[in-house]
Amino acid sequence: MRLHLRGVVLPDEDVRDLWIRDGLISFEPIADAETLCAAGWIVPGLVDAHCHVGIRYGGGHEDDAGAIAQAETERDAGALLLRDAGSPIDTRFVDEREDLPRIIRAGRHIARPKRYIRELGIELDDERDLPQIVAEQARRGDGWVKIVGDWIDRSVGDLRPLWSDAVLKEAIDAAHREGARVTAHVFGEDALPGLISAGIDCLEHGTGLTDETIEMMAHHGTALVPTLINIDTFPEIADGATKFPVYAAHMRDLHRRVRDTVADAHAAGVPIYTGTDAGGSIRHGRIADEIDALAGAGLSRHDALGAASWNAREWLGRPGIEHGAPADLVVYDRDPRTSGQILATPAHVVLRGRVHKRRDPVTGHR
């Protein structure tokens, strides 16, 4: 398929022509190309940097058909690159499908017994096994490993770290020797200093960040994926934790101040990227909602979109709109930085040079 597109290309805002042939972008004219759009806004394919293809909405493992449906939903929303932050199933079969987003996998969550969602992760009885398991997951993954940094400890009734600082340092060093980066689920405050000091590459959620740990992140270059639409479920989680009133109050407080926390991290220069945490309690296809949430938490609308597009692609080592790059593009009729509604309704989604018609969210028809 040969295509021609003309529009405002972000992030530079230049009006230019692009051509597509054999699934690749060309800056040079291609004869007999069909014009897909003569005006509009052209954005590098969106990135959901924290999602879970393979976890069923409401809980449990997806089968292959369910995982494919999740990936299709992400694609239709314009999310053409997914960093899967932990999945209980092997989704490598998705790579065989040219019509589905590419997935960068972090393997399975690594946790301790009774200190995470049951059956989702690898549970270690002895924390001294963490470096070995991290190294194994690094070799099996796509350059990322995911550990659970904190979770409720029912014996104390509040969030507590899962690992000692010394073991974290050894484990993260093991991943780095394998050429992989490490990210961690972390809600509260106590686990953060040890994770950051150990050289963690990214934090997921990060609701417990303080001025001190934000400064540490900025110094170390640690990235943050806040998953704000997931954090919006904290009051509901607290409502269901009546047996643990300290934990419930803690979760409500983390929710109350999260947008100020993200704004402070952004102001300090912490790299921030967009992730929905889709899978489990969040439905797939909500990348526009997360971009909108970041725009309400201190980022400009341009930076919020960049956190889900050109900047996220660079962070994950994937090209944007470049000559010879895969033609993964999202086209909008109007400037997608002006509203979440425009972001949620792309005019065209182009994945590897193939145009996909958007599915109507109500009827399910294309």
mmCIF file of C-alpha atoms in Angstrom:
data_model
loop_
_atom_site.group_PDB
_atom_site.id
_atom_site.type_symbol
_atom_site.label_atom_id
_atom_site.label_comp_id
_atom_site.label_asym_id
_atom_site.label_seq_id
_atom_site.Cartn_x
_atom_site.Cartn_y
_atom_site.Cartn_z
ATOM 1 C CA MET A 1 0.000 0.000 0.000
ATOM 2 C CA ARG A 2 1.289 3.412 -0.993
ATOM 3 C CA LEU A 3 -0.059 6.373 0.931
ATOM 4 C CA HIS A 4 0.402 10.117 1.020
ATOM 5 C CA LEU A 5 -0.344 12.291 4.066
ATOM 6 C CA ARG A 6 -0.127 16.033 4.514
ATOM 7 C CA GLY A 7 -0.649 17.836 7.802
ATOM 8 C CA VAL A 8 0.900 19.407 10.884
ATOM 9 C CA VAL A 9 3.491 16.930 12.129
ATOM 10 C CA LEU A 10 4.113 16.883 15.867
ATOM 11 C CA PRO A 11 6.165 17.622 17.854
ATOM 12 C CA ASP A 12 7.794 20.184 15.530
ATOM 13 C CA GLU A 13 4.465 21.583 14.230
ATOM 14 C CA ASP A 14 5.774 21.752 10.671
ATOM 15 C CA VAL A 15 3.248 21.353 7.855
ATOM 16 C CA ARG A 16 4.748 18.670 5.656
ATOM 17 C CA ASP A 17 4.118 15.751 3.346
ATOM 18 C CA LEU A 18 4.786 12.153 4.254
ATOM 19 C CA TRP A 19 4.636 9.080 2.079
ATOM 20 C CA ILE A 20 4.321 5.434 3.057
ATOM 21 C CA ARG A 21 5.492 2.414 1.086
ATOM 22 C CA ASP A 22 6.042 -1.155 2.255
ATOM 23 C CA GLY A 23 5.037 -0.127 5.753
ATOM 24 C CA LEU A 24 7.779 2.493 6.066
ATOM 25 C CA ILE A 25 7.765 6.295 6.186
ATOM 26 C CA SER A 26 9.375 8.195 3.333
ATOM 27 C CA PHE A 27 10.182 11.891 3.206
ATOM 28 C CA GLU A 28 10.621 11.562 -0.557
ATOM 29 C CA PRO A 29 7.628 11.540 -2.941
ATOM 30 C CA ILE A 30 6.275 8.175 -4.015
ATOM 31 C CA ALA A 31 4.443 7.919 -7.311
ATOM 32 C CA ASP A 32 0.835 6.716 -7.451
ATOM 33 C CA ALA A 33 0.359 7.084 -3.681
ATOM 34 C CA GLU A 34 -3.222 7.367 -2.456
ATOM 35 C CA THR A 35 -3.846 10.493 -0.373
ATOM 36 C CA LEU A 36 -5.095 9.496 3.060
ATOM 37 C CA CYS A 37 -5.326 13.057 4.362
ATOM 38 C CA ALA A 38 -4.639 16.463 2.826
ATOM 39 C CA ALA A 39 -4.880 18.302 6.145
ATOM 40 C CA GLY A 40 -4.917 17.445 9.825
ATOM 41 C CA TRP A 41 -2.492 16.652 12.628
ATOM 42 C CA ILE A 42 -0.054 13.755 12.394
ATOM 43 C CA VAL A 43 1.374 12.270 15.592
ATOM 44 C CA PRO A 44 3.852 9.421 16.148
ATOM 45 C CA GLY A 45 1.965 6.322 17.308
ATOM 46 C CA LEU A 46 0.873 6.636 20.924
ATOM 47 C CA VAL A 47 2.510 4.667 23.728
ATOM 48 C CA ASP A 48 0.815 3.090 26.732
ATOM 49 C CA ALA A 49 3.887 2.679 28.901
ATOM 50 C CA HIS A 50 2.081 0.734 31.628
ATOM 51 C CA CYS A 51 -0.554 -1.777 30.645
ATOM 52 C CA HIS A 52 -1.220 -5.487 31.067
ATOM 53 C CA VAL A 53 -2.186 -7.470 27.989
ATOM 54 C CA GLY A 54 -3.304 -10.795 29.405
ATOM 55 C CA ILE A 55 -4.982 -9.719 32.650
ATOM 56 C CA ARG A 56 -8.751 -9.862 32.358
ATOM 57 C CA TYR A 57 -10.795 -6.798 33.323
ATOM 58 C CA GLY A 58 -12.158 -7.648 36.760
ATOM 59 C CA GLY A 59 -9.297 -10.091 37.454
ATOM 60 C CA GLY A 60 -7.893 -13.380 36.241
ATOM 61 C CA HIS A 61 -5.929 -14.527 33.217
ATOM 62 C CA GLU A 62 -7.011 -13.880 29.635
ATOM 63 C CA ASP A 63 -6.924 -16.542 26.942
ATOM 64 C CA ASP A 64 -5.302 -15.823 23.586
ATOM 65 C CA ALA A 65 -8.502 -14.426 22.072
ATOM 66 C CA GLY A 66 -8.985 -12.095 25.030
ATOM 67 C CA ALA A 67 -5.406 -10.833 24.821
ATOM 68 C CA ILE A 68 -5.841 -10.149 21.102
ATOM 69 C CA ALA A 69 -9.039 -8.205 21.807
ATOM 70 C CA GLN A 70 -7.179 -6.098 24.375
ATOM 71 C CA ALA A 71 -4.398 -5.341 21.902
ATOM 72 C CA GLU A 72 -6.956 -4.419 19.228
ATOM 73 C CA THR A 73 -8.646 -2.030 21.635
ATOM 74 C CA GLU A 74 -5.327 -0.318 22.327
ATOM 75 C CA ARG A 75 -4.605 -0.063 18.603
ATOM 76 C CA ASP A 76 -7.983 1.468 17.845
ATOM 77 C CA ALA A 77 -7.282 4.149 20.469
ATOM 78 C CA GLY A 78 -3.992 4.967 18.733
ATOM 79 C CA ALA A 79 -1.717 3.171 21.238
ATOM 80 C CA LEU A 80 0.616 1.389 18.830
ATOM 81 C CA LEU A 81 3.421 0.598 21.275
ATOM 82 C CA LEU A 82 2.729 -1.019 24.644
ATOM 83 C CA ARG A 83 5.078 -1.548 27.561
ATOM 84 C CA ASP A 84 3.479 -4.502 29.315
ATOM 85 C CA ALA A 85 4.309 -3.994 32.991
ATOM 86 C CA GLY A 86 3.736 -7.595 33.997
ATOM 87 C CA SER A 87 1.502 -10.295 32.544
ATOM 88 C CA PRO A 88 0.668 -13.794 33.780
ATOM 89 C CA ILE A 89 0.540 -15.165 30.216
ATOM 90 C CA ASP A 90 3.081 -15.341 27.409
ATOM 91 C CA THR A 91 1.906 -12.869 24.767
ATOM 92 C CA ARG A 92 4.691 -13.433 22.245
ATOM 93 C CA PHE A 93 2.171 -14.853 19.790
ATOM 94 C CA VAL A 94 0.955 -11.252 19.388
ATOM 95 C CA ASP A 95 4.259 -10.445 17.651
ATOM 96 C CA GLU A 96 3.200 -12.683 14.778
ATOM 97 C CA ARG A 97 0.271 -10.379 14.031
ATOM 98 C CA GLU A 98 1.144 -7.420 11.811
ATOM 99 C CA ASP A 99 -2.181 -5.788 12.701
ATOM 100 C CA LEU A 100 -1.465 -5.526 16.445
ATOM 101 C CA PRO A 101 0.699 -3.134 18.491
ATOM 102 C CA ARG A 102 4.215 -4.104 19.385
ATOM 103 C CA ILE A 103 4.588 -5.119 23.036
ATOM 104 C CA ILE A 104 7.682 -4.487 25.151
ATOM 105 C CA ARG A 105 7.384 -7.069 27.919
ATOM 106 C CA ALA A 106 8.596 -6.886 31.501
ATOM 107 C CA GLY A 107 7.866 -10.562 32.157
ATOM 108 C CA ARG A 108 5.922 -11.423 35.299
ATOM 109 C CA HIS A 109 5.647 -9.379 38.464
ATOM 110 C CA ILE A 110 8.092 -10.484 41.149
ATOM 111 C CA ALA A 111 6.668 -10.347 44.682
ATOM 112 C CA ARG A 112 6.581 -12.087 48.057
ATOM 113 C CA PRO A 113 3.892 -14.538 49.255
ATOM 114 C CA LYS A 114 0.609 -12.798 50.153
ATOM 115 C CA ARG A 115 2.127 -9.441 49.199
ATOM 116 C CA TYR A 116 0.520 -8.924 45.805
ATOM 117 C CA ILE A 117 -2.490 -9.941 43.725
ATOM 118 C CA ARG A 118 -2.692 -13.705 43.922
ATOM 119 C CA GLU A 119 -1.616 -15.767 40.888
ATOM 120 C CA LEU A 120 -0.331 -12.812 38.869
ATOM 121 C CA GLY A 121 3.312 -12.806 39.892
ATOM 122 C CA ILE A 122 6.256 -14.964 40.837
ATOM 123 C CA GLU A 123 6.257 -15.241 44.642
ATOM 124 C CA LEU A 124 9.585 -15.634 46.431
ATOM 125 C CA ASP A 125 9.656 -17.197 49.876
ATOM 126 C CA ASP A 126 13.226 -16.005 50.407
ATOM 127 C CA GLU A 127 14.131 -12.474 49.329
ATOM 128 C CA ARG A 128 17.702 -13.648 48.708
ATOM 129 C CA ASP A 129 16.389 -15.315 45.535
ATOM 130 C CA LEU A 130 15.444 -11.936 44.041
ATOM 131 C CA PRO A 131 18.685 -11.260 42.102
ATOM 132 C CA GLN A 132 18.567 -14.688 40.443
ATOM 133 C CA ILE A 133 14.893 -14.375 39.477
ATOM 134 C CA VAL A 134 15.385 -10.824 38.221
ATOM 135 C CA ALA A 135 18.236 -12.025 35.999
ATOM 136 C CA GLU A 136 16.058 -14.852 34.649
ATOM 137 C CA GLN A 137 13.186 -12.476 33.879
ATOM 138 C CA ALA A 138 15.629 -10.064 32.240
ATOM 139 C CA ARG A 139 16.770 -12.802 29.858
ATOM 140 C CA ARG A 140 13.169 -13.708 29.019
ATOM 141 C CA GLY A 141 11.813 -10.189 28.670
ATOM 142 C CA ASP A 142 12.177 -7.354 26.199
ATOM 143 C CA GLY A 143 14.623 -5.249 28.156
ATOM 144 C CA TRP A 144 12.509 -4.682 31.272
ATOM 145 C CA VAL A 145 11.858 -6.412 34.602
ATOM 146 C CA LYS A 146 9.009 -5.576 36.992
ATOM 147 C CA ILE A 147 9.219 -5.992 40.759
ATOM 148 C CA VAL A 148 6.617 -5.191 43.391
ATOM 149 C CA GLY A 149 8.193 -2.594 45.669
ATOM 150 C CA ASP A 150 5.458 -2.319 48.273
ATOM 151 C CA TRP A 151 2.021 -3.697 49.111
ATOM 152 C CA ILE A 152 -0.213 -3.947 52.133
ATOM 153 C CA ASP A 153 1.296 -5.957 54.971
ATOM 154 C CA ARG A 154 -1.744 -7.256 56.810
ATOM 155 C CA SER A 155 0.293 -7.920 59.948
ATOM 156 C CA VAL A 156 0.803 -4.152 60.364
ATOM 157 C CA GLY A 157 -2.261 -2.942 58.458
ATOM 158 C CA ASP A 158 -0.509 -0.607 56.015
ATOM 159 C CA LEU A 159 1.767 -0.421 52.998
ATOM 160 C CA ARG A 160 5.244 -1.782 53.617
ATOM 161 C CA PRO A 161 8.323 -2.507 51.422
ATOM 162 C CA LEU A 162 8.807 -6.088 50.234
ATOM 163 C CA TRP A 163 12.607 -6.109 49.990
ATOM 164 C CA SER A 164 15.657 -5.023 51.935
ATOM 165 C CA ASP A 165 17.799 -2.283 50.415
ATOM 166 C CA ALA A 166 20.813 -4.572 50.002
ATOM 167 C CA VAL A 167 18.854 -7.203 48.060
ATOM 168 C CA LEU A 168 17.310 -4.524 45.827
ATOM 169 C CA LYS A 169 20.753 -3.206 44.903
ATOM 170 C CA GLU A 170 21.996 -6.682 44.077
ATOM 171 C CA ALA A 171 18.888 -7.472 42.017
ATOM 172 C CA ILE A 172 18.918 -4.256 40.007
ATOM 173 C CA ASP A 173 22.624 -4.674 39.334
ATOM 174 C CA ALA A 174 21.870 -8.203 38.076
ATOM 175 C CA ALA A 175 19.275 -6.866 35.635
ATOM 176 C CA HIS A 176 21.626 -4.179 34.389
ATOM 177 C CA ARG A 177 24.306 -6.782 33.709
ATOM 178 C CA GLU A 178 21.758 -8.544 31.495
ATOM 179 C CA GLY A 179 21.121 -5.293 29.619
ATOM 180 C CA ALA A 180 17.647 -4.828 31.116
ATOM 181 C CA ARG A 181 16.029 -1.966 32.968
ATOM 182 C CA VAL A 182 13.987 -2.417 36.135
ATOM 183 C CA THR A 183 10.730 -0.830 37.169
ATOM 184 C CA ALA A 184 8.766 -1.196 40.384
ATOM 185 C CA HIS A 185 5.193 -0.945 41.548
ATOM 186 C CA VAL A 186 5.224 1.409 44.522
ATOM 187 C CA PHE A 187 2.373 3.265 46.224
ATOM 188 C CA GLY A 188 3.724 4.427 49.579
ATOM 189 C CA GLU A 189 6.637 6.429 50.888
ATOM 190 C CA ASP A 190 8.802 3.885 52.714
ATOM 191 C CA ALA A 191 10.014 1.805 49.768
ATOM 192 C CA LEU A 192 11.082 4.758 47.636
ATOM 193 C CA PRO A 193 14.526 5.665 49.061
ATOM 194 C CA GLY A 194 15.775 2.091 48.812
ATOM 195 C CA LEU A 195 14.474 1.630 45.253
ATOM 196 C CA ILE A 196 15.928 4.878 43.957
ATOM 197 C CA SER A 197 19.271 4.464 45.734
ATOM 198 C CA ALA A 198 19.535 0.931 44.332
ATOM 199 C CA GLY A 199 19.429 2.338 40.803
ATOM 200 C CA ILE A 200 15.850 1.570 39.783
ATOM 201 C CA ASP A 201 15.190 2.863 36.261
ATOM 202 C CA CYS A 202 11.496 3.666 36.631
ATOM 203 C CA LEU A 203 8.749 3.858 39.216
ATOM 204 C CA GLU A 204 5.136 2.926 38.544
ATOM 205 C CA HIS A 205 2.481 5.006 40.352
ATOM 206 C CA GLY A 206 4.847 6.788 42.748
ATOM 207 C CA THR A 207 2.035 8.268 44.802
ATOM 208 C CA GLY A 208 4.147 8.416 47.952
ATOM 209 C CA LEU A 209 6.837 10.675 46.492
ATOM 210 C CA THR A 210 8.065 13.463 48.742
ATOM 211 C CA ASP A 211 10.295 16.469 48.084
ATOM 212 C CA GLU A 212 13.286 14.367 49.135
ATOM 213 C CA THR A 213 12.566 11.360 46.942
ATOM 214 C CA ILE A 214 11.600 13.573 43.993
ATOM 215 C CA GLU A 215 15.023 15.203 44.290
ATOM 216 C CA MET A 216 16.596 11.734 44.387
ATOM 217 C CA MET A 217 14.725 10.712 41.224
ATOM 218 C CA ALA A 218 15.806 13.836 39.392
ATOM 219 C CA HIS A 219 19.417 13.252 40.431
ATOM 220 C CA HIS A 220 19.402 9.601 39.345
ATOM 221 C CA GLY A 221 17.362 10.176 36.164
ATOM 222 C CA THR A 222 14.650 7.809 37.377
ATOM 223 C CA ALA A 223 11.495 7.897 35.250
ATOM 224 C CA LEU A 224 7.940 8.027 36.576
ATOM 225 C CA VAL A 225 4.772 6.501 35.084
ATOM 226 C CA PRO A 226 2.006 7.858 37.365
ATOM 227 C CA THR A 227 -1.027 5.859 36.029
ATOM 228 C CA LEU A 228 -3.386 8.589 37.218
ATOM 229 C CA ILE A 229 -6.612 6.984 36.024
ATOM 230 C CA ASN A 230 -5.709 3.959 38.118
ATOM 231 C CA ILE A 231 -4.928 6.125 41.142
ATOM 232 C CA ASP A 232 -8.492 7.429 40.826
ATOM 233 C CA THR A 233 -9.620 3.993 42.067
ATOM 234 C CA PHE A 234 -7.867 4.486 45.437
ATOM 235 C CA PRO A 235 -10.988 5.793 47.261
ATOM 236 C CA GLU A 236 -12.864 2.675 46.162
ATOM 237 C CA ILE A 237 -9.990 0.483 47.357
ATOM 238 C CA ALA A 238 -10.037 2.321 50.682
ATOM 239 C CA ASP A 239 -13.790 1.836 51.012
ATOM 240 C CA GLY A 240 -13.263 -1.917 50.728
ATOM 241 C CA ALA A 241 -10.484 -2.021 53.334
ATOM 242 C CA THR A 242 -12.577 -1.577 56.462
ATOM 243 C CA LYS A 243 -10.445 -4.147 58.354
ATOM 244 C CA PHE A 244 -7.380 -1.951 57.821
ATOM 245 C CA PRO A 245 -8.314 1.635 58.720
ATOM 246 C CA VAL A 246 -4.720 2.933 58.700
ATOM 247 C CA TYR A 247 -4.178 1.554 55.198
ATOM 248 C CA ALA A 248 -7.514 2.960 54.017
ATOM 249 C CA ALA A 249 -6.685 6.427 55.332
ATOM 250 C CA HIS A 250 -3.235 6.204 53.745
ATOM 251 C CA MET A 251 -4.691 5.328 50.331
ATOM 252 C CA ARG A 252 -7.154 8.218 50.505
ATOM 253 C CA ASP A 253 -4.343 10.615 51.371
ATOM 254 C CA LEU A 254 -2.165 9.357 48.510
ATOM 255 C CA HIS A 255 -5.095 9.895 46.155
ATOM 256 C CA ARG A 256 -5.818 13.352 47.496
ATOM 257 C CA ARG A 257 -2.340 14.694 46.807
ATOM 258 C CA VAL A 258 -1.333 12.715 43.704
ATOM 259 C CA ARG A 259 -1.752 15.504 41.161
ATOM 260 C CA ASP A 260 0.339 17.857 43.273
ATOM 261 C CA THR A 261 2.918 15.072 43.567
ATOM 262 C CA VAL A 262 3.107 14.651 39.789
ATOM 263 C CA ALA A 263 3.284 18.421 39.299
ATOM 264 C CA ASP A 264 6.192 18.638 41.750
ATOM 265 C CA ALA A 265 8.018 15.769 40.015
ATOM 266 C CA HIS A 266 7.546 17.398 36.623
ATOM 267 C CA ALA A 267 8.779 20.751 37.907
ATOM 268 C CA ALA A 268 11.875 19.036 39.311
ATOM 269 C CA GLY A 269 12.727 17.557 35.917
ATOM 270 C CA VAL A 270 11.713 13.948 36.557
ATOM 271 C CA PRO A 271 10.972 12.237 33.195
ATOM 272 C CA ILE A 272 7.261 11.376 33.123
ATOM 273 C CA TYR A 273 5.560 8.976 30.725
ATOM 274 C CA THR A 274 1.972 7.962 30.175
ATOM 275 C CA GLY A 275 0.552 4.625 31.296
ATOM 276 C CA THR A 276 -3.026 3.609 31.999
ATOM 277 C CA ASP A 277 -2.464 0.400 34.015
ATOM 278 C CA ALA A 278 -5.087 -1.190 31.769
ATOM 279 C CA GLY A 279 -5.920 -4.749 32.738
ATOM 280 C CA GLY A 280 -7.569 -5.751 36.009
ATOM 281 C CA SER A 281 -9.434 -2.691 37.263
ATOM 282 C CA ILE A 282 -8.879 -0.410 34.233
ATOM 283 C CA ARG A 283 -10.267 -1.108 30.779
ATOM 284 C CA HIS A 284 -7.962 -1.018 27.789
ATOM 285 C CA GLY A 285 -8.075 1.797 25.263
ATOM 286 C CA ARG A 286 -8.012 4.724 27.716
ATOM 287 C CA ILE A 287 -4.745 6.357 26.678
ATOM 288 C CA ALA A 288 -6.567 9.628 25.893
ATOM 289 C CA ASP A 289 -7.931 9.748 29.450
ATOM 290 C CA GLU A 290 -4.440 9.321 30.903
ATOM 291 C CA ILE A 291 -3.001 12.059 28.677
ATOM 292 C CA ASP A 292 -5.836 14.305 29.807
ATOM 293 C CA ALA A 293 -5.099 13.446 33.452
ATOM 294 C CA LEU A 294 -1.417 14.368 33.055
ATOM 295 C CA ALA A 295 -2.483 17.676 31.539
ATOM 296 C CA GLY A 296 -4.453 18.266 34.728
ATOM 297 C CA ALA A 297 -1.445 17.476 36.897
ATOM 298 C CA GLY A 298 1.040 20.151 35.911
ATOM 299 C CA LEU A 299 2.104 19.141 32.399
ATOM 300 C CA SER A 300 1.277 21.321 29.412
ATOM 301 C CA ARG A 301 -0.975 19.621 26.883
ATOM 302 C CA HIS A 302 1.995 19.459 24.510
ATOM 303 C CA ASP A 303 4.171 17.737 27.132
ATOM 304 C CA ALA A 304 1.340 15.418 28.176
ATOM 305 C CA LEU A 305 0.954 14.236 24.580
ATOM 306 C CA GLY A 306 4.713 13.930 24.221
ATOM 307 C CA ALA A 307 4.752 11.714 27.313
ATOM 308 C CA ALA A 308 2.510 9.342 25.356
ATOM 309 C CA SER A 309 4.150 9.718 21.955
ATOM 310 C CA TRP A 310 7.484 11.111 20.769
ATOM 311 C CA ASN A 311 9.176 11.316 24.187
ATOM 312 C CA ALA A 312 7.950 7.871 25.269
ATOM 313 C CA ARG A 313 9.116 6.349 21.990
ATOM 314 C CA GLU A 314 12.585 7.786 22.440
ATOM 315 C CA TRP A 315 12.690 6.517 26.046
ATOM 316 C CA LEU A 316 11.762 3.008 24.909
ATOM 317 C CA GLY A 317 14.173 3.059 21.980
ATOM 318 C CA ARG A 318 11.568 3.205 19.226
ATOM 319 C CA PRO A 319 11.534 5.727 16.363
ATOM 320 C CA GLY A 320 8.949 8.421 15.807
ATOM 321 C CA ILE A 321 8.270 10.060 12.449
ATOM 322 C CA GLU A 322 11.550 9.505 10.633
ATOM 323 C CA HIS A 323 12.531 8.601 7.095
ATOM 324 C CA GLY A 324 12.695 4.814 6.883
ATOM 325 C CA ALA A 325 10.942 4.233 10.216
ATOM 326 C CA PRO A 326 7.894 1.980 10.547
ATOM 327 C CA ALA A 327 4.764 3.902 9.577
ATOM 328 C CA ASP A 328 3.071 3.958 12.992
ATOM 329 C CA LEU A 329 1.013 7.154 13.013
ATOM 330 C CA VAL A 330 -2.168 8.616 14.422
ATOM 331 C CA VAL A 331 -3.984 11.285 12.422
ATOM 332 C CA TYR A 332 -6.469 13.754 13.908
ATOM 333 C CA ASP A 333 -8.795 16.196 12.173
ATOM 334 C CA ARG A 334 -7.959 18.866 14.754
ATOM 335 C CA ASP A 335 -5.103 19.619 17.131
ATOM 336 C CA PRO A 336 -5.138 16.672 19.580
ATOM 337 C CA ARG A 337 -3.582 18.855 22.273
ATOM 338 C CA THR A 338 -6.744 20.915 22.619
ATOM 339 C CA SER A 339 -9.067 18.333 24.194
ATOM 340 C CA GLY A 340 -9.378 14.783 25.410
ATOM 341 C CA GLN A 341 -12.363 14.259 23.107
ATOM 342 C CA ILE A 342 -10.233 14.897 20.035
ATOM 343 C CA LEU A 343 -7.522 12.592 21.396
ATOM 344 C CA ALA A 344 -10.086 9.844 21.920
ATOM 345 C CA THR A 345 -11.396 10.028 18.345
ATOM 346 C CA PRO A 346 -8.517 9.783 15.849
ATOM 347 C CA ALA A 347 -9.455 10.174 12.203
ATOM 348 C CA HIS A 348 -6.974 7.495 11.107
ATOM 349 C CA VAL A 349 -4.766 4.946 12.843
ATOM 350 C CA VAL A 350 -1.869 3.735 10.701
ATOM 351 C CA LEU A 351 0.072 0.723 11.971
ATOM 352 C CA ARG A 352 3.022 -0.490 9.880
ATOM 353 C CA GLY A 353 1.573 1.352 6.926
ATOM 354 C CA ARG A 354 -1.850 -0.237 7.184
ATOM 355 C CA VAL A 355 -4.873 1.939 7.915
ATOM 356 C CA HIS A 356 -7.218 0.621 10.605
ATOM 357 C CA LYS A 357 -10.745 1.857 10.878
ATOM 358 C CA ARG A 358 -11.703 2.877 14.376
ATOM 359 C CA ARG A 359 -14.260 0.668 16.112
ATOM 360 C CA ASP A 360 -17.353 2.444 17.411
ATOM 361 C CA PRO A 361 -17.191 2.018 21.227
ATOM 362 C CA VAL A 362 -20.988 1.677 21.447
ATOM 363 C CA THR A 363 -21.850 -0.612 18.515
ATOM 364 C CA GLY A 364 -18.506 -2.357 18.186
ATOM 365 C CA HIS A 365 -18.648 -1.809 14.422
ATOM 366 C CA ARG A 366 -15.891 -0.271 12.317
#
